[in-house]
Amino acid sequence: MKQRTTTALLLFLAFCAGAAAQSSRKGLKDAYKDYFWIGVAVNQRNISDETQKALICQEFNSITAENDMKPQPTEPEEGVYRWEGADRIANFCRQNGIRLRGHCLMWHNQIGRWMFTNPDGSLVDKEVLYERMRRHIHAIVGRYKDIVYCWDVVNEAITDDPNAAVPYRQSPLYEIAGEEFIEKAFEFAREADPDALLFYNDYNEADPVKSVRIAEMVRQMKEKGVPIDGIGMQGHYNIYEPSAQDVDAAIERFSHVVSHIHVTELDIRVNREMGGQLKFKRDAAAITDSIDRVHADRYAAMFRVFCKHSDVIDCVTFWNLSDRDSWLSEQNYPLLFDRNYQKKRAYDAVIKARKSYRKRRK
Ligand code: 9MR
């Protein structure tokens, strides 16, 4: 009996020592504590495996659910809610004192068709759409109010076609209601949680044509009194593009329109593709030492730009934990941790990049 008590005591002491060591271990979040939060998009595996959990707690102080809080996974049919995945992520954040970025309320992808169609498949009229949007947004925003500090309210509503006469993406949501659906989503989100910061989020946001369109849309929304607080720059870049100057110019442009910018989905792949489109190559170049170096340099260049704008950037989130988890597949070599969750050269480059600028006061 006595021996069992001693063993239990030793285990308890080891646990306390481990917890203390863990909380004092420094990571990206500590390196950037005077600049912005460092986030990561997670899947269910990341928050179930002990090694990955420890890595998340050591390196990051903001989390985004990669897929589990999107419209289709959370409400696959009207009024049928599936909260299991989102609840697990929210609980992981609550237990570990990590803030949660909400992603995303309205998107043309990963949204149940029920949201915008009648039983015969035709599009609903806009009053029906708004009522369905309102109910969905109130349900999810209300449920995670205590832990979610900001929401990507509308995702990717601007077209990729630089020559399009209309700047908006031609989605069923747009077809039903025009750009008003964007404004309504923000109104419903603000009603549901007056304290959350509300973002418009998009990719290829450093493209000069697209960034002007995004800035102009948000400026007009603000002029009309639509409750929008920030712009999310996804940042699915590659080792060639966009240039640091284009990223810098886009942040500068957005900073005249909003006072909160988040880099929401950062990864840098090693081929010439970029953006959030779901079609991409998996047969990336062989990872030579020089490619690895270029990859690290690109990350450093981006972080120098982010640091320069840390008066307006509150958070920089990596889209996935390691190359093994990446939506781009590990061949694209996009992140700071390799398939075995070990630091790559880019990790050190990111840590060093912060020394280049001093933070301005918010
Ligand atoms: O990483 C996500 C991937 O697992 C999903 O299959 C995909 C579905 O569309 O969405 C990915 O995340 C996207 C994010 O939610 C919005 N911006 C683009 C991201 C990459 O496609």
Short mmCIF file of C-alpha atoms and ligand atoms in Angstrom, two decimals:
data_model
loop_
_atom_site.label_atom_id
_atom_site.label_comp_id
_atom_site.label_asym_id
_atom_site.label_seq_id
_atom_site.Cartn_x
_atom_site.Cartn_y
_atom_site.Cartn_z
CA MET A 1 0.00 0.00 0.00
CA LYS A 2 2.74 2.38 1.07
CA GLN A 3 4.67 1.55 -2.11
CA ARG A 4 1.59 2.30 -4.24
CA THR A 5 1.20 5.68 -2.55
CA THR A 6 4.86 6.48 -3.15
CA THR A 7 4.55 5.49 -6.81
CA ALA A 8 1.46 7.63 -7.21
CA LEU A 9 3.25 10.54 -5.58
CA LEU A 10 6.26 10.11 -7.86
CA LEU A 11 4.01 9.97 -10.90
CA PHE A 12 2.23 13.10 -9.75
CA LEU A 13 5.53 14.92 -9.23
CA ALA A 14 6.75 13.79 -12.66
CA PHE A 15 3.52 15.06 -14.19
CA CYS A 16 3.94 18.46 -12.46
CA ALA A 17 7.56 18.68 -13.57
CA GLY A 18 6.56 17.76 -17.15
CA ALA A 19 3.79 20.33 -17.18
CA ALA A 20 6.12 23.02 -15.83
CA ALA A 21 8.82 22.12 -18.35
CA GLN A 22 6.28 22.18 -21.13
CA SER A 23 4.84 25.56 -20.25
CA SER A 24 8.31 27.06 -19.96
CA ARG A 25 9.50 25.60 -23.28
CA LYS A 26 9.79 28.36 -25.83
CA GLY A 27 8.42 28.25 -29.34
CA LEU A 28 7.25 30.45 -32.20
CA LYS A 29 4.57 32.04 -30.04
CA ASP A 30 7.24 33.23 -27.58
CA ALA A 31 9.58 34.48 -30.29
CA TYR A 32 6.73 36.59 -31.67
CA LYS A 33 5.03 37.56 -28.43
CA ASP A 34 5.71 41.26 -28.96
CA TYR A 35 4.50 41.18 -32.55
CA PHE A 36 1.45 38.98 -33.12
CA TRP A 37 -0.05 35.64 -32.14
CA ILE A 38 1.11 32.57 -34.01
CA GLY A 39 -1.64 30.19 -35.01
CA VAL A 40 -2.08 26.77 -36.59
CA ALA A 41 -4.93 25.05 -38.40
CA VAL A 42 -5.65 21.68 -36.82
CA ASN A 43 -7.41 18.45 -37.67
CA GLN A 44 -8.70 15.82 -35.24
CA ARG A 45 -5.47 13.78 -35.31
CA ASN A 46 -3.41 16.79 -34.25
CA ILE A 47 -5.43 17.20 -31.06
CA SER A 48 -5.54 13.48 -30.20
CA ASP A 49 -1.88 12.47 -30.51
CA GLU A 50 0.24 13.30 -27.45
CA THR A 51 3.34 14.40 -29.39
CA GLN A 52 1.35 16.62 -31.71
CA LYS A 53 -0.63 18.11 -28.81
CA ALA A 54 2.61 18.97 -27.03
CA LEU A 55 4.01 20.55 -30.19
CA ILE A 56 0.89 22.68 -30.64
CA CYS A 57 1.03 23.89 -27.01
CA GLN A 58 4.71 24.68 -27.27
CA GLU A 59 4.64 26.59 -30.56
CA PHE A 60 1.22 28.20 -31.00
CA ASN A 61 -1.18 30.47 -29.14
CA SER A 62 -4.04 30.57 -31.64
CA ILE A 63 -5.86 27.69 -33.31
CA THR A 64 -8.13 27.44 -36.35
CA ALA A 65 -10.21 24.36 -37.10
CA GLU A 66 -9.04 23.28 -40.55
CA ASN A 67 -12.47 21.89 -41.49
CA ASP A 68 -14.55 21.19 -38.39
CA MET A 69 -16.30 24.53 -38.01
CA LYS A 70 -17.27 25.02 -41.66
CA PRO A 71 -20.93 25.20 -42.70
CA GLN A 72 -21.31 21.70 -44.21
CA PRO A 73 -19.55 19.73 -41.47
CA THR A 74 -21.47 21.54 -38.73
CA GLU A 75 -24.91 21.61 -40.37
CA PRO A 76 -25.01 18.98 -43.14
CA GLU A 77 -28.81 19.22 -43.31
CA GLU A 78 -31.05 22.02 -42.23
CA GLY A 79 -31.37 21.98 -38.44
CA VAL A 80 -29.16 18.86 -38.09
CA TYR A 81 -26.08 19.98 -36.21
CA ARG A 82 -22.85 18.00 -35.88
CA TRP A 83 -20.73 19.61 -33.23
CA GLU A 84 -18.46 16.70 -32.23
CA GLY A 85 -15.35 17.74 -34.15
CA ALA A 86 -15.73 21.44 -33.41
CA ASP A 87 -16.43 20.72 -29.72
CA ARG A 88 -13.24 18.65 -29.42
CA ILE A 89 -11.17 21.49 -30.88
CA ALA A 90 -12.91 24.10 -28.71
CA ASN A 91 -12.30 21.95 -25.61
CA PHE A 92 -8.64 21.49 -26.51
CA CYS A 93 -8.34 25.28 -26.70
CA ARG A 94 -10.20 25.77 -23.41
CA GLN A 95 -8.07 23.17 -21.61
CA ASN A 96 -4.80 24.57 -22.90
CA GLY A 97 -5.58 28.27 -22.75
CA ILE A 98 -5.26 28.73 -26.52
CA ARG A 99 -7.46 31.21 -28.38
CA LEU A 100 -9.64 29.96 -31.25
CA ARG A 101 -10.15 31.66 -34.66
CA GLY A 102 -13.57 30.78 -36.04
CA HIS A 103 -13.44 29.51 -39.65
CA CYS A 104 -15.79 30.01 -41.47
CA LEU A 105 -19.42 31.09 -41.53
CA MET A 106 -20.23 31.54 -45.24
CA TRP A 107 -18.28 30.01 -48.12
CA HIS A 108 -19.26 28.70 -51.55
CA ASN A 109 -17.33 25.48 -50.68
CA GLN A 110 -18.09 23.01 -47.89
CA ILE A 111 -21.61 24.35 -47.51
CA GLY A 112 -24.69 22.08 -47.62
CA ARG A 113 -26.76 22.60 -50.78
CA TRP A 114 -29.80 22.81 -48.51
CA MET A 115 -28.66 26.33 -47.55
CA PHE A 116 -29.53 27.76 -50.95
CA THR A 117 -31.82 25.30 -52.74
CA ASN A 118 -35.48 24.27 -52.70
CA PRO A 119 -36.40 20.57 -52.53
CA ASP A 120 -36.66 20.57 -56.36
CA GLY A 121 -33.07 21.85 -56.64
CA SER A 122 -33.96 25.40 -57.74
CA LEU A 123 -32.39 28.33 -55.91
CA VAL A 124 -34.34 29.76 -52.97
CA ASP A 125 -35.28 33.42 -52.88
CA LYS A 126 -33.15 35.72 -50.82
CA GLU A 127 -35.47 35.95 -47.80
CA VAL A 128 -35.27 32.17 -47.37
CA LEU A 129 -31.49 32.25 -47.82
CA TYR A 130 -31.12 34.98 -45.20
CA GLU A 131 -33.26 33.13 -42.67
CA ARG A 132 -31.18 29.95 -43.15
CA MET A 133 -27.92 31.89 -42.93
CA ARG A 134 -29.13 33.69 -39.82
CA ARG A 135 -30.07 30.46 -38.05
CA HIS A 136 -26.78 28.74 -38.94
CA ILE A 137 -24.66 31.72 -37.92
CA HIS A 138 -26.49 32.22 -34.62
CA ALA A 139 -26.20 28.51 -33.78
CA ILE A 140 -22.45 28.19 -34.30
CA VAL A 141 -21.34 31.63 -33.16
CA GLY A 142 -23.51 31.35 -30.03
CA ARG A 143 -22.13 27.91 -29.18
CA TYR A 144 -18.45 28.96 -29.22
CA LYS A 145 -18.79 32.53 -27.99
CA ASP A 146 -16.66 31.90 -24.90
CA ILE A 147 -13.60 30.74 -26.80
CA VAL A 148 -13.75 32.07 -30.37
CA TYR A 149 -12.25 35.55 -30.51
CA CYS A 150 -12.83 36.24 -34.20
CA TRP A 151 -14.65 34.78 -37.17
CA ASP A 152 -13.92 34.49 -40.86
CA VAL A 153 -17.47 35.53 -41.67
CA VAL A 154 -17.28 35.35 -45.46
CA ASN A 155 -14.62 33.42 -47.31
CA GLU A 156 -13.48 33.93 -50.90
CA ALA A 157 -16.34 35.99 -52.35
CA ILE A 158 -14.14 37.91 -54.82
CA THR A 159 -13.50 36.52 -58.31
CA ASP A 160 -10.11 35.22 -59.48
CA ASP A 161 -10.69 36.62 -62.97
CA PRO A 162 -8.80 39.92 -63.26
CA ASN A 163 -10.83 40.85 -66.36
CA ALA A 164 -14.29 40.18 -64.90
CA ALA A 165 -16.58 43.20 -65.05
CA VAL A 166 -18.14 42.18 -61.72
CA PRO A 167 -15.61 41.78 -58.89
CA TYR A 168 -17.65 39.12 -57.06
CA ARG A 169 -17.36 35.34 -57.41
CA GLN A 170 -20.35 33.93 -59.29
CA SER A 171 -21.56 31.50 -56.61
CA PRO A 172 -25.14 30.41 -55.88
CA LEU A 173 -25.11 32.74 -52.86
CA TYR A 174 -24.20 35.65 -55.14
CA GLU A 175 -26.71 34.55 -57.76
CA ILE A 176 -29.52 34.67 -55.20
CA ALA A 177 -28.71 37.87 -53.38
CA GLY A 178 -25.83 39.68 -55.06
CA GLU A 179 -23.20 41.15 -52.76
CA GLU A 180 -25.86 41.81 -50.13
CA PHE A 181 -25.37 38.23 -48.85
CA ILE A 182 -21.92 39.29 -47.66
CA GLU A 183 -23.30 42.20 -45.67
CA LYS A 184 -26.06 40.06 -44.17
CA ALA A 185 -23.56 37.45 -42.98
CA PHE A 186 -21.65 40.14 -41.10
CA GLU A 187 -24.83 41.55 -39.58
CA PHE A 188 -25.93 38.12 -38.34
CA ALA A 189 -22.47 37.40 -36.91
CA ARG A 190 -22.41 40.69 -35.02
CA GLU A 191 -25.91 40.02 -33.64
CA ALA A 192 -24.77 36.58 -32.46
CA ASP A 193 -21.58 37.80 -30.78
CA PRO A 194 -21.06 41.54 -30.39
CA ASP A 195 -17.53 40.95 -29.04
CA ALA A 196 -15.96 38.79 -31.76
CA LEU A 197 -13.80 40.45 -34.41
CA LEU A 198 -15.33 39.86 -37.83
CA PHE A 199 -13.16 39.18 -40.90
CA TYR A 200 -13.46 38.92 -44.64
CA ASN A 201 -10.97 36.19 -45.72
CA ASP A 202 -9.49 35.50 -49.18
CA TYR A 203 -6.50 34.08 -51.08
CA ASN A 204 -4.29 35.60 -53.82
CA GLU A 205 -4.80 38.71 -51.76
CA ALA A 206 -1.37 40.05 -52.73
CA ASP A 207 -2.37 40.10 -56.40
CA PRO A 208 -2.67 43.83 -57.11
CA VAL A 209 -6.02 43.53 -58.97
CA LYS A 210 -7.58 41.29 -56.32
CA SER A 211 -6.25 43.29 -53.39
CA VAL A 212 -7.75 46.51 -54.81
CA ARG A 213 -11.07 44.73 -55.23
CA ILE A 214 -11.01 43.37 -51.68
CA ALA A 215 -10.04 46.73 -50.22
CA GLU A 216 -12.75 48.50 -52.20
CA MET A 217 -15.43 46.01 -51.17
CA VAL A 218 -14.52 46.31 -47.50
CA ARG A 219 -14.30 50.11 -47.73
CA GLN A 220 -17.81 50.26 -49.17
CA MET A 221 -19.12 47.91 -46.51
CA LYS A 222 -17.65 50.06 -43.76
CA GLU A 223 -19.11 53.18 -45.37
CA LYS A 224 -22.56 51.55 -45.23
CA GLY A 225 -22.08 50.65 -41.58
CA VAL A 226 -21.67 46.89 -42.09
CA PRO A 227 -19.95 45.48 -38.98
CA ILE A 228 -16.62 44.29 -40.38
CA ASP A 229 -13.40 44.58 -38.37
CA GLY A 230 -10.69 42.97 -40.39
CA ILE A 231 -9.27 41.35 -43.50
CA GLY A 232 -7.85 37.84 -43.51
CA MET A 233 -4.99 37.31 -45.95
CA GLN A 234 -4.81 33.57 -46.49
CA GLY A 235 -1.25 33.50 -47.83
CA HIS A 236 -1.12 30.23 -49.78
CA TYR A 237 2.14 31.26 -51.43
CA ASN A 238 4.97 29.50 -53.25
CA ILE A 239 8.74 29.93 -53.28
CA TYR A 240 8.58 32.21 -56.35
CA GLU A 241 5.47 34.32 -55.79
CA PRO A 242 4.08 36.65 -54.67
CA SER A 243 6.93 39.07 -54.13
CA ALA A 244 7.49 40.44 -50.65
CA GLN A 245 6.80 43.87 -52.17
CA ASP A 246 3.34 42.79 -53.36
CA VAL A 247 2.52 41.35 -49.94
CA ASP A 248 3.79 44.53 -48.32
CA ALA A 249 1.71 46.68 -50.68
CA ALA A 250 -1.45 44.65 -50.02
CA ILE A 251 -1.04 44.92 -46.24
CA GLU A 252 -0.42 48.64 -46.59
CA ARG A 253 -3.55 49.00 -48.74
CA PHE A 254 -5.70 46.98 -46.33
CA SER A 255 -4.35 48.88 -43.33
CA HIS A 256 -5.98 52.05 -44.66
CA VAL A 257 -9.35 50.29 -44.60
CA VAL A 258 -9.29 48.12 -41.44
CA SER A 259 -7.35 48.12 -38.21
CA HIS A 260 -7.12 44.31 -37.93
CA ILE A 261 -5.32 42.12 -40.43
CA HIS A 262 -4.75 38.40 -39.87
CA VAL A 263 -2.58 36.18 -42.01
CA THR A 264 -4.97 33.26 -41.83
CA GLU A 265 -3.67 30.29 -43.86
CA LEU A 266 0.04 30.58 -44.41
CA ASP A 267 1.99 27.96 -46.35
CA ILE A 268 4.74 28.24 -48.97
CA ARG A 269 4.90 25.41 -51.47
CA VAL A 270 7.86 24.55 -53.66
CA ASN A 271 6.26 24.79 -57.09
CA ARG A 272 4.77 27.65 -59.06
CA GLU A 273 1.16 27.26 -57.98
CA MET A 274 -0.55 29.29 -55.32
CA GLY A 275 -3.95 30.21 -53.97
CA GLY A 276 -6.75 28.33 -52.31
CA GLN A 277 -7.98 26.41 -55.36
CA LEU A 278 -8.35 22.73 -54.75
CA LYS A 279 -6.60 21.60 -57.94
CA PHE A 280 -2.86 21.48 -57.52
CA LYS A 281 0.14 19.36 -58.33
CA ARG A 282 1.45 16.75 -55.95
CA ASP A 283 4.56 15.92 -57.96
CA ALA A 284 6.64 18.78 -56.60
CA ALA A 285 10.34 19.30 -57.26
CA ALA A 286 12.92 17.16 -55.43
CA ILE A 287 13.84 18.91 -52.21
CA THR A 288 17.47 19.78 -52.77
CA ASP A 289 19.52 21.76 -50.29
CA SER A 290 19.13 24.86 -52.43
CA ILE A 291 15.32 24.50 -52.61
CA ASP A 292 15.26 24.07 -48.83
CA ARG A 293 17.29 27.27 -48.51
CA VAL A 294 15.04 29.22 -50.88
CA HIS A 295 12.00 27.96 -48.96
CA ALA A 296 13.51 29.19 -45.68
CA ASP A 297 14.46 32.55 -47.23
CA ARG A 298 10.93 33.05 -48.54
CA TYR A 299 9.48 32.44 -45.09
CA ALA A 300 11.97 34.88 -43.60
CA ALA A 301 11.11 37.52 -46.22
CA MET A 302 7.38 37.15 -45.47
CA PHE A 303 7.88 37.38 -41.72
CA ARG A 304 10.00 40.52 -42.13
CA VAL A 305 7.06 42.07 -43.97
CA PHE A 306 4.61 40.88 -41.30
CA CYS A 307 6.81 42.31 -38.53
CA LYS A 308 6.98 45.63 -40.33
CA HIS A 309 3.17 45.73 -40.14
CA SER A 310 2.74 44.32 -36.66
CA ASP A 311 0.85 47.45 -35.66
CA VAL A 312 -2.08 46.12 -37.71
CA ILE A 313 -1.39 42.36 -37.92
CA ASP A 314 -2.69 40.59 -34.79
CA CYS A 315 -2.17 36.98 -35.78
CA VAL A 316 -0.28 34.83 -38.31
CA THR A 317 -1.67 31.30 -38.74
CA PHE A 318 0.00 28.40 -40.51
CA TRP A 319 -2.35 26.22 -42.55
CA ASN A 320 -1.63 22.86 -40.89
CA LEU A 321 0.82 21.63 -38.33
CA SER A 322 3.33 19.64 -40.41
CA ASP A 323 3.93 18.70 -44.04
CA ARG A 324 2.27 15.38 -43.26
CA ASP A 325 -0.98 17.17 -42.39
CA SER A 326 -0.92 19.70 -45.20
CA TRP A 327 -3.89 19.94 -47.55
CA LEU A 328 -1.20 20.32 -50.25
CA SER A 329 0.39 16.96 -49.38
CA GLU A 330 3.91 16.59 -48.04
CA GLN A 331 5.49 16.60 -51.53
CA ASN A 332 4.79 20.30 -51.70
CA TYR A 333 6.97 20.85 -48.60
CA PRO A 334 4.87 23.80 -47.44
CA LEU A 335 5.33 24.17 -43.67
CA LEU A 336 7.87 24.64 -40.88
CA PHE A 337 7.65 21.05 -39.58
CA ASP A 338 8.42 17.99 -41.70
CA ARG A 339 6.40 14.78 -41.92
CA ASN A 340 7.94 13.62 -38.62
CA TYR A 341 7.06 16.90 -36.88
CA GLN A 342 10.71 17.96 -36.85
CA LYS A 343 11.74 21.56 -37.45
CA LYS A 344 12.85 22.40 -40.98
CA ARG A 345 15.35 25.08 -41.95
CA ALA A 346 12.43 27.47 -42.45
CA TYR A 347 11.64 27.25 -38.72
CA ASP A 348 14.94 28.88 -37.73
CA ALA A 349 14.60 31.38 -40.56
CA VAL A 350 11.22 32.47 -39.17
CA ILE A 351 12.59 32.78 -35.64
CA LYS A 352 15.51 34.92 -36.86
CA ALA A 353 13.38 37.13 -39.10
CA ARG A 354 11.80 38.89 -36.12
CA LYS A 355 14.98 40.67 -35.19
CA SER A 356 14.75 42.81 -38.28
CA TYR A 357 12.06 45.19 -37.07
CA ARG A 358 10.97 46.63 -33.80
CA LYS A 359 7.32 46.52 -33.05
CA ARG A 360 5.45 49.78 -33.33
CA ARG A 361 2.90 50.56 -30.70
CA LYS A 362 -0.68 49.38 -31.43
O1 9MR B 1 -7.43 22.49 -45.78
C1 9MR B 1 -8.78 22.30 -46.16
C2 9MR B 1 -8.95 20.96 -46.84
O2 9MR B 1 -8.71 19.92 -45.91
C3 9MR B 1 -10.35 20.84 -47.40
O3 9MR B 1 -10.46 19.64 -48.15
C4 9MR B 1 -10.65 22.03 -48.28
C5 9MR B 1 -12.07 21.94 -48.80
O4 9MR B 1 -12.41 22.96 -49.62
O5 9MR B 1 -10.49 23.23 -47.54
C6 9MR B 1 -9.17 23.42 -47.12
O6 9MR B 1 -9.03 24.67 -46.47
C7 9MR B 1 -9.31 25.82 -47.26
C8 9MR B 1 -9.79 26.90 -46.32
O7 9MR B 1 -10.88 26.45 -45.57
C9 9MR B 1 -10.17 28.16 -47.09
N1 9MR B 1 -9.10 28.61 -47.93
C10 9MR B 1 -8.49 27.61 -48.79
C11 9MR B 1 -8.08 26.38 -47.97
C12 9MR B 1 -7.38 25.39 -48.86
O8 9MR B 1 -8.26 24.93 -49.84
#
